[in-house]
GROMACS .gro file of C-alpha atoms in nm:
model
  354
    1UNK     CA    1   1.881   0.653  -0.596
    2UNK     CA    2   1.624   0.608  -0.895
    3UNK     CA    3   1.706   0.404  -1.185
    4UNK     CA    4   1.650   0.329  -1.550
    5UNK     CA    5   1.354   0.080  -1.568
    6UNK     CA    6   1.398  -0.268  -1.767
    7UNK     CA    7   1.161  -0.493  -1.832
    8UNK     CA    8   1.097  -0.766  -1.575
    9UNK     CA    9   0.793  -0.989  -1.729
   10UNK     CA   10   0.698  -1.230  -1.496
   11UNK     CA   11   0.943  -1.569  -1.581
   12UNK     CA   12   0.820  -1.977  -1.461
   13UNK     CA   13   1.093  -2.129  -1.203
   14UNK     CA   14   1.114  -2.425  -1.394
   15UNK     CA   15   1.186  -2.353  -1.725
   16UNK     CA   16   1.233  -2.007  -1.765
   17UNK     CA   17   0.964  -1.939  -1.970
   18UNK     CA   18   0.786  -1.593  -1.990
   19UNK     CA   19   0.481  -1.638  -1.851
   20UNK     CA   20   0.152  -1.374  -1.708
   21UNK     CA   21   0.041  -1.314  -1.423
   22UNK     CA   22  -0.320  -1.443  -1.575
   23UNK     CA   23  -0.169  -1.794  -1.628
   24UNK     CA   24  -0.198  -2.060  -1.411
   25UNK     CA   25   0.026  -2.283  -1.582
   26UNK     CA   26   0.333  -2.264  -1.773
   27UNK     CA   27   0.267  -2.251  -2.174
   28UNK     CA   28   0.615  -2.385  -2.229
   29UNK     CA   29   0.684  -2.701  -1.914
   30UNK     CA   30   0.270  -2.725  -1.746
   31UNK     CA   31   0.439  -2.552  -1.369
   32UNK     CA   32   0.164  -2.477  -1.207
   33UNK     CA   33   0.144  -2.091  -1.137
   34UNK     CA   34  -0.132  -1.948  -0.844
   35UNK     CA   35  -0.197  -1.540  -0.742
   36UNK     CA   36  -0.309  -1.516  -0.298
   37UNK     CA   37  -0.492  -1.142  -0.252
   38UNK     CA   38  -0.627  -1.020   0.011
   39UNK     CA   39  -0.824  -0.728   0.053
   40UNK     CA   40  -0.887  -0.570   0.461
   41UNK     CA   41  -1.081  -0.510   0.596
   42UNK     CA   42  -1.309  -0.734   0.528
   43UNK     CA   43  -1.655  -0.785   0.642
   44UNK     CA   44  -1.746  -1.148   0.726
   45UNK     CA   45  -2.055  -1.204   0.534
   46UNK     CA   46  -2.096  -1.540   0.788
   47UNK     CA   47  -2.139  -1.348   1.073
   48UNK     CA   48  -2.358  -1.030   1.092
   49UNK     CA   49  -2.246  -0.848   1.400
   50UNK     CA   50  -2.541  -0.634   1.623
   51UNK     CA   51  -2.663  -0.361   1.515
   52UNK     CA   52  -2.546  -0.052   1.773
   53UNK     CA   53  -2.833   0.175   1.670
   54UNK     CA   54  -3.115  -0.041   1.579
   55UNK     CA   55  -3.000  -0.388   1.688
   56UNK     CA   56  -3.074  -0.531   1.279
   57UNK     CA   57  -2.801  -0.742   1.129
   58UNK     CA   58  -2.866  -0.658   0.774
   59UNK     CA   59  -2.573  -0.469   0.605
   60UNK     CA   60  -2.545  -0.350   0.261
   61UNK     CA   61  -2.258  -0.425   0.042
   62UNK     CA   62  -2.047  -0.112   0.183
   63UNK     CA   63  -2.152  -0.219   0.480
   64UNK     CA   64  -2.403  -0.003   0.641
   65UNK     CA   65  -2.717  -0.160   0.848
   66UNK     CA   66  -3.041  -0.170   0.608
   67UNK     CA   67  -3.233  -0.050   0.833
   68UNK     CA   68  -3.114   0.278   1.056
   69UNK     CA   69  -2.825   0.306   0.803
   70UNK     CA   70  -2.618   0.270   1.058
   71UNK     CA   71  -2.257   0.147   0.953
   72UNK     CA   72  -2.154  -0.230   1.058
   73UNK     CA   73  -1.880  -0.290   1.365
   74UNK     CA   74  -1.600  -0.379   1.280
   75UNK     CA   75  -1.318  -0.532   1.465
   76UNK     CA   76  -1.011  -0.300   1.590
   77UNK     CA   77  -0.714  -0.464   1.305
   78UNK     CA   78  -0.669  -0.731   1.045
   79UNK     CA   79  -0.406  -0.895   0.958
   80UNK     CA   80  -0.335  -1.154   0.689
   81UNK     CA   81  -0.051  -1.322   0.601
   82UNK     CA   82   0.083  -1.345   0.159
   83UNK     CA   83   0.365  -1.486   0.188
   84UNK     CA   84   0.494  -1.195   0.037
   85UNK     CA   85   0.383  -0.901   0.162
   86UNK     CA   86   0.222  -0.943   0.529
   87UNK     CA   87  -0.079  -0.628   0.560
   88UNK     CA   88  -0.228  -0.451   0.852
   89UNK     CA   89  -0.449  -0.244   0.945
   90UNK     CA   90  -0.607  -0.108   1.262
   91UNK     CA   91  -0.838   0.164   1.368
   92UNK     CA   92  -0.617   0.359   1.654
   93UNK     CA   93  -0.766   0.493   1.959
   94UNK     CA   94  -0.892   0.833   1.831
   95UNK     CA   95  -1.108   0.736   1.525
   96UNK     CA   96  -1.421   0.565   1.564
   97UNK     CA   97  -1.411   0.354   1.349
   98UNK     CA   98  -1.095   0.245   1.019
   99UNK     CA   99  -1.107   0.462   0.701
  100UNK     CA  100  -0.804   0.375   0.572
  101UNK     CA  101  -0.757   0.032   0.308
  102UNK     CA  102  -0.531  -0.207   0.219
  103UNK     CA  103  -0.504  -0.492  -0.098
  104UNK     CA  104  -0.253  -0.681  -0.240
  105UNK     CA  105  -0.165  -0.975  -0.485
  106UNK     CA  106   0.105  -1.244  -0.480
  107UNK     CA  107   0.185  -1.425  -0.835
  108UNK     CA  108   0.331  -1.742  -0.735
  109UNK     CA  109   0.503  -2.120  -0.898
  110UNK     CA  110   0.379  -2.453  -0.885
  111UNK     CA  111   0.642  -2.388  -0.529
  112UNK     CA  112   0.449  -2.123  -0.325
  113UNK     CA  113   0.730  -1.851  -0.445
  114UNK     CA  114   0.626  -1.536  -0.555
  115UNK     CA  115   0.665  -1.419  -0.940
  116UNK     CA  116   0.541  -1.114  -0.872
  117UNK     CA  117   0.415  -0.865  -0.568
  118UNK     CA  118   0.145  -0.667  -0.609
  119UNK     CA  119   0.014  -0.391  -0.293
  120UNK     CA  120  -0.197  -0.088  -0.275
  121UNK     CA  121  -0.252   0.106   0.085
  122UNK     CA  122  -0.522   0.396   0.093
  123UNK     CA  123  -0.656   0.648   0.363
  124UNK     CA  124  -0.994   0.766   0.334
  125UNK     CA  125  -1.029   1.200   0.362
  126UNK     CA  126  -1.223   1.148   0.702
  127UNK     CA  127  -1.337   1.528   0.644
  128UNK     CA  128  -1.564   1.340   0.306
  129UNK     CA  129  -1.841   1.179   0.307
  130UNK     CA  130  -1.832   0.835   0.290
  131UNK     CA  131  -1.366   0.808   0.327
  132UNK     CA  132  -1.379   0.450   0.387
  133UNK     CA  133  -1.571   0.364   0.129
  134UNK     CA  134  -1.341   0.578  -0.142
  135UNK     CA  135  -1.019   0.414   0.028
  136UNK     CA  136  -1.177   0.069  -0.054
  137UNK     CA  137  -1.266   0.079  -0.348
  138UNK     CA  138  -0.924   0.255  -0.462
  139UNK     CA  139  -0.689  -0.026  -0.301
  140UNK     CA  140  -0.937  -0.243  -0.461
  141UNK     CA  141  -0.908  -0.125  -0.755
  142UNK     CA  142  -0.574  -0.065  -0.779
  143UNK     CA  143  -0.468  -0.397  -0.771
  144UNK     CA  144  -0.657  -0.568  -0.982
  145UNK     CA  145  -0.607  -0.325  -1.268
  146UNK     CA  146  -0.231  -0.428  -1.192
  147UNK     CA  147  -0.270  -0.770  -1.207
  148UNK     CA  148  -0.395  -0.669  -1.568
  149UNK     CA  149  -0.176  -0.528  -1.735
  150UNK     CA  150   0.052  -0.717  -1.562
  151UNK     CA  151  -0.077  -0.959  -1.797
  152UNK     CA  152  -0.026  -0.794  -2.071
  153UNK     CA  153   0.346  -0.769  -1.995
  154UNK     CA  154   0.361  -0.417  -1.958
  155UNK     CA  155   0.611  -0.200  -1.824
  156UNK     CA  156   0.605  -0.154  -1.473
  157UNK     CA  157   0.556   0.212  -1.486
  158UNK     CA  158   0.242   0.074  -1.737
  159UNK     CA  159   0.111  -0.189  -1.448
  160UNK     CA  160   0.152   0.089  -1.172
  161UNK     CA  161  -0.066   0.431  -1.340
  162UNK     CA  162  -0.366   0.116  -1.495
  163UNK     CA  163  -0.406   0.087  -1.107
  164UNK     CA  164  -0.378   0.392  -1.015
  165UNK     CA  165  -0.604   0.513  -1.334
  166UNK     CA  166  -0.849   0.252  -1.182
  167UNK     CA  167  -0.843   0.367  -0.821
  168UNK     CA  168  -0.917   0.673  -0.948
  169UNK     CA  169  -1.228   0.645  -1.196
  170UNK     CA  170  -1.355   0.357  -0.890
  171UNK     CA  171  -1.411   0.609  -0.613
  172UNK     CA  172  -1.535   0.886  -0.875
  173UNK     CA  173  -1.842   0.596  -0.923
  174UNK     CA  174  -1.882   0.621  -0.578
  175UNK     CA  175  -2.048   0.963  -0.598
  176UNK     CA  176  -2.402   0.924  -0.616
  177UNK     CA  177  -2.480   1.281  -0.665
  178UNK     CA  178  -2.382   1.624  -0.673
  179UNK     CA  179  -2.154   1.704  -0.345
  180UNK     CA  180  -2.063   1.418  -0.278
  181UNK     CA  181  -1.773   1.345  -0.367
  182UNK     CA  182  -1.562   1.048  -0.147
  183UNK     CA  183  -1.250   1.106  -0.092
  184UNK     CA  184  -0.890   0.902  -0.030
  185UNK     CA  185  -0.542   0.839  -0.092
  186UNK     CA  186  -0.354   0.590  -0.244
  187UNK     CA  187   0.034   0.480  -0.207
  188UNK     CA  188   0.111   0.185  -0.440
  189UNK     CA  189   0.398  -0.097  -0.559
  190UNK     CA  190   0.472  -0.376  -0.810
  191UNK     CA  191   0.766  -0.595  -0.713
  192UNK     CA  192   0.932  -0.833  -1.015
  193UNK     CA  193   1.246  -0.987  -1.053
  194UNK     CA  194   1.242  -1.257  -0.778
  195UNK     CA  195   1.498  -1.513  -0.814
  196UNK     CA  196   1.721  -1.262  -1.003
  197UNK     CA  197   2.055  -1.089  -0.937
  198UNK     CA  198   1.802  -0.822  -0.767
  199UNK     CA  199   1.443  -0.713  -0.761
  200UNK     CA  200   1.202  -0.417  -0.921
  201UNK     CA  201   1.007  -0.150  -0.744
  202UNK     CA  202   0.757   0.078  -0.930
  203UNK     CA  203   0.610   0.296  -0.685
  204UNK     CA  204   0.341   0.571  -0.731
  205UNK     CA  205   0.114   0.757  -0.496
  206UNK     CA  206  -0.115   1.075  -0.501
  207UNK     CA  207  -0.124   1.193  -0.138
  208UNK     CA  208  -0.017   1.172   0.143
  209UNK     CA  209   0.036   0.786   0.224
  210UNK     CA  210   0.387   0.643   0.150
  211UNK     CA  211   0.640   0.340   0.008
  212UNK     CA  212   0.982   0.353   0.163
  213UNK     CA  213   1.254   0.115   0.180
  214UNK     CA  214   1.402  -0.008   0.430
  215UNK     CA  215   1.792  -0.099   0.418
  216UNK     CA  216   1.866  -0.437   0.551
  217UNK     CA  217   2.095  -0.368   0.929
  218UNK     CA  218   2.434  -0.443   0.897
  219UNK     CA  219   2.479  -0.369   0.522
  220UNK     CA  220   2.596  -0.148   0.442
  221UNK     CA  221   2.487   0.061   0.079
  222UNK     CA  222   2.652  -0.120  -0.233
  223UNK     CA  223   2.655   0.107  -0.601
  224UNK     CA  224   2.400  -0.057  -0.821
  225UNK     CA  225   2.311  -0.311  -0.517
  226UNK     CA  226   2.142  -0.240  -0.199
  227UNK     CA  227   1.942   0.084  -0.162
  228UNK     CA  228   2.061   0.256   0.207
  229UNK     CA  229   1.736   0.322   0.387
  230UNK     CA  230   1.522   0.609   0.194
  231UNK     CA  231   1.213   0.765   0.163
  232UNK     CA  232   0.985   0.637  -0.207
  233UNK     CA  233   0.698   0.905  -0.288
  234UNK     CA  234   0.712   1.243  -0.237
  235UNK     CA  235   0.387   1.405  -0.036
  236UNK     CA  236   0.137   1.559  -0.263
  237UNK     CA  237   0.082   1.867   0.081
  238UNK     CA  238   0.078   2.145   0.227
  239UNK     CA  239   0.428   2.066   0.395
  240UNK     CA  240   0.605   1.894   0.134
  241UNK     CA  241   0.482   2.181  -0.103
  242UNK     CA  242   0.632   2.460   0.135
  243UNK     CA  243   0.911   2.179   0.149
  244UNK     CA  244   1.039   2.248  -0.256
  245UNK     CA  245   0.970   2.618  -0.258
  246UNK     CA  246   1.260   2.608  -0.001
  247UNK     CA  247   1.095   2.772   0.281
  248UNK     CA  248   1.084   2.545   0.477
  249UNK     CA  249   1.335   2.226   0.611
  250UNK     CA  250   1.107   1.934   0.648
  251UNK     CA  251   1.061   1.961   1.061
  252UNK     CA  252   0.922   2.254   1.077
  253UNK     CA  253   0.718   2.251   0.806
  254UNK     CA  254   0.511   1.933   0.941
  255UNK     CA  255   0.472   2.171   1.220
  256UNK     CA  256   0.273   2.445   1.003
  257UNK     CA  257  -0.116   2.412   1.076
  258UNK     CA  258  -0.169   2.338   0.767
  259UNK     CA  259   0.081   2.083   0.671
  260UNK     CA  260  -0.194   1.750   0.676
  261UNK     CA  261  -0.402   1.982   0.431
  262UNK     CA  262  -0.359   1.795   0.071
  263UNK     CA  263  -0.324   1.930  -0.263
  264UNK     CA  264  -0.398   1.593  -0.453
  265UNK     CA  265  -0.603   1.325  -0.348
  266UNK     CA  266  -0.844   1.096  -0.528
  267UNK     CA  267  -1.210   1.135  -0.562
  268UNK     CA  268  -1.532   1.317  -0.767
  269UNK     CA  269  -1.424   1.641  -0.640
  270UNK     CA  270  -1.035   1.575  -0.757
  271UNK     CA  271  -0.831   1.721  -1.075
  272UNK     CA  272  -0.934   1.412  -1.431
  273UNK     CA  273  -0.545   1.325  -1.368
  274UNK     CA  274  -0.498   1.411  -0.966
  275UNK     CA  275  -0.131   1.233  -0.919
  276UNK     CA  276   0.162   1.459  -1.095
  277UNK     CA  277   0.367   1.370  -1.327
  278UNK     CA  278   0.677   1.302  -1.001
  279UNK     CA  279   0.353   1.024  -0.854
  280UNK     CA  280   0.578   0.741  -1.004
  281UNK     CA  281   0.906   0.536  -0.978
  282UNK     CA  282   1.181   0.285  -1.022
  283UNK     CA  283   1.439   0.157  -0.833
  284UNK     CA  284   1.568  -0.143  -0.856
  285UNK     CA  285   1.805  -0.401  -0.537
  286UNK     CA  286   1.958  -0.671  -0.405
  287UNK     CA  287   1.847  -0.637  -0.011
  288UNK     CA  288   1.821  -0.752   0.151
  289UNK     CA  289   1.525  -0.556   0.343
  290UNK     CA  290   1.189  -0.428   0.337
  291UNK     CA  291   0.939  -0.248   0.141
  292UNK     CA  292   0.662  -0.094   0.355
  293UNK     CA  293   0.397   0.094   0.223
  294UNK     CA  294   0.193   0.288   0.490
  295UNK     CA  295  -0.042   0.557   0.593
  296UNK     CA  296   0.000   0.863   0.768
  297UNK     CA  297  -0.140   0.701   1.072
  298UNK     CA  298   0.226   0.578   1.139
  299UNK     CA  299   0.431   0.783   0.972
  300UNK     CA  300   0.309   1.040   1.209
  301UNK     CA  301   0.529   0.945   1.475
  302UNK     CA  302   0.811   0.821   1.290
  303UNK     CA  303   0.867   0.897   0.936
  304UNK     CA  304   1.265   0.873   0.871
  305UNK     CA  305   1.383   0.575   0.749
  306UNK     CA  306   1.705   0.511   0.911
  307UNK     CA  307   1.483   0.524   1.210
  308UNK     CA  308   1.161   0.269   1.061
  309UNK     CA  309   1.436   0.095   0.965
  310UNK     CA  310   1.587   0.020   1.279
  311UNK     CA  311   1.254  -0.049   1.422
  312UNK     CA  312   1.201  -0.347   1.181
  313UNK     CA  313   1.583  -0.455   1.236
  314UNK     CA  314   1.539  -0.873   1.153
  315UNK     CA  315   1.232  -0.904   1.253
  316UNK     CA  316   1.015  -1.123   1.022
  317UNK     CA  317   0.747  -0.962   0.879
  318UNK     CA  318   0.424  -1.008   1.102
  319UNK     CA  319   0.645  -0.924   1.408
  320UNK     CA  320   0.812  -0.594   1.180
  321UNK     CA  321   0.423  -0.538   1.122
  322UNK     CA  322   0.320  -0.572   1.437
  323UNK     CA  323   0.589  -0.415   1.580
  324UNK     CA  324   0.565  -0.082   1.359
  325UNK     CA  325   0.174  -0.071   1.463
  326UNK     CA  326   0.184  -0.091   1.777
  327UNK     CA  327   0.435   0.208   1.799
  328UNK     CA  328   0.197   0.357   1.658
  329UNK     CA  329  -0.055   0.311   1.933
  330UNK     CA  330   0.155   0.353   2.202
  331UNK     CA  331   0.256   0.697   2.028
  332UNK     CA  332  -0.121   0.788   1.995
  333UNK     CA  333  -0.355   0.651   1.787
  334UNK     CA  334  -0.430   0.966   1.620
  335UNK     CA  335  -0.500   0.799   1.317
  336UNK     CA  336  -0.611   0.392   1.135
  337UNK     CA  337  -0.251   0.287   1.131
  338UNK     CA  338  -0.222   0.054   0.771
  339UNK     CA  339   0.077  -0.112   0.678
  340UNK     CA  340   0.210  -0.285   0.406
  341UNK     CA  341   0.515  -0.487   0.444
  342UNK     CA  342   0.791  -0.692   0.152
  343UNK     CA  343   1.031  -0.938   0.261
  344UNK     CA  344   1.346  -0.861   0.012
  345UNK     CA  345   1.731  -1.013  -0.024
  346UNK     CA  346   1.894  -1.372  -0.042
  347UNK     CA  347   1.890  -1.326   0.369
  348UNK     CA  348   1.502  -1.238   0.359
  349UNK     CA  349   1.287  -1.539   0.247
  350UNK     CA  350   0.933  -1.384   0.117
  351UNK     CA  351   0.800  -1.743   0.039
  352UNK     CA  352   0.856  -1.872   0.332
  353UNK     CA  353   0.786  -1.911   0.668
  354UNK     CA  354   1.079  -1.670   0.943
   0.00000   0.00000   0.00000
């Protein structure tokens, strides 16, 4: 299912001239272009809640109280719709705070049609210090670096690796002293080629946050066209190592007490190059279907691509995201839950409300 990567550079929808991600207007015909962005969870500077520890209302840039150092209280759920991508992150039931993060950006033409979509999902490692700072820094830095690389018209592999490199460095930079190593997982994707014969999807990951392709219901896979529902990423975990070694099948490996132990992660205590040589993959599809990026707060409860595709079905992106998150909550909500959904294909117009 992995296919050779091809150059897919953004083009103006009016005259088909090549454009850069940083361009606001097409140099050839003057058509307006634009980029929409979001990063969640987000703190509203105009709404400072009372600190549960000391009653103060002053917080630093990382959300810690200036009086007692307690983390600022947050809503249980954040969500945003950028048209081409819907993102949602939920605290879950068992965790006191949300240690996941998601960032996304959509390059659009003047008619609000997507040209390129960039997404990053990160899951803070709860056993590390300040995991929420690590995940937030990784997601934001990853998307920023991908946009910069896209502006230089790089290949999909080069773009996601630029994002991964920046995310890794951003997490390392959080460390304030020896032994302070906020850590997180990371999965990202770029989607290019809207309006053509199909789209190119390039993904990269470190840890056990995942990317899936969920084929539209009732659509049979066609060679060189629409992919069957499949997981696009490979976990860096103990369970995956058991599967790779042929010691266990996936279901048995996930029952091992060490199943979720990470072998790779982003953090000051990780390797200089914390990603594997197989972490980047490029796919092509005509759709219809949905690209899903998620933390393990979702796939812990449903990991099979076909089952996920059935849950999403033909739902609009907002309802599909909520269906996945609500399912995880009903199943126990033992972890933070983050999803990003990118609808793709002729029967799913990502640029309009559904």
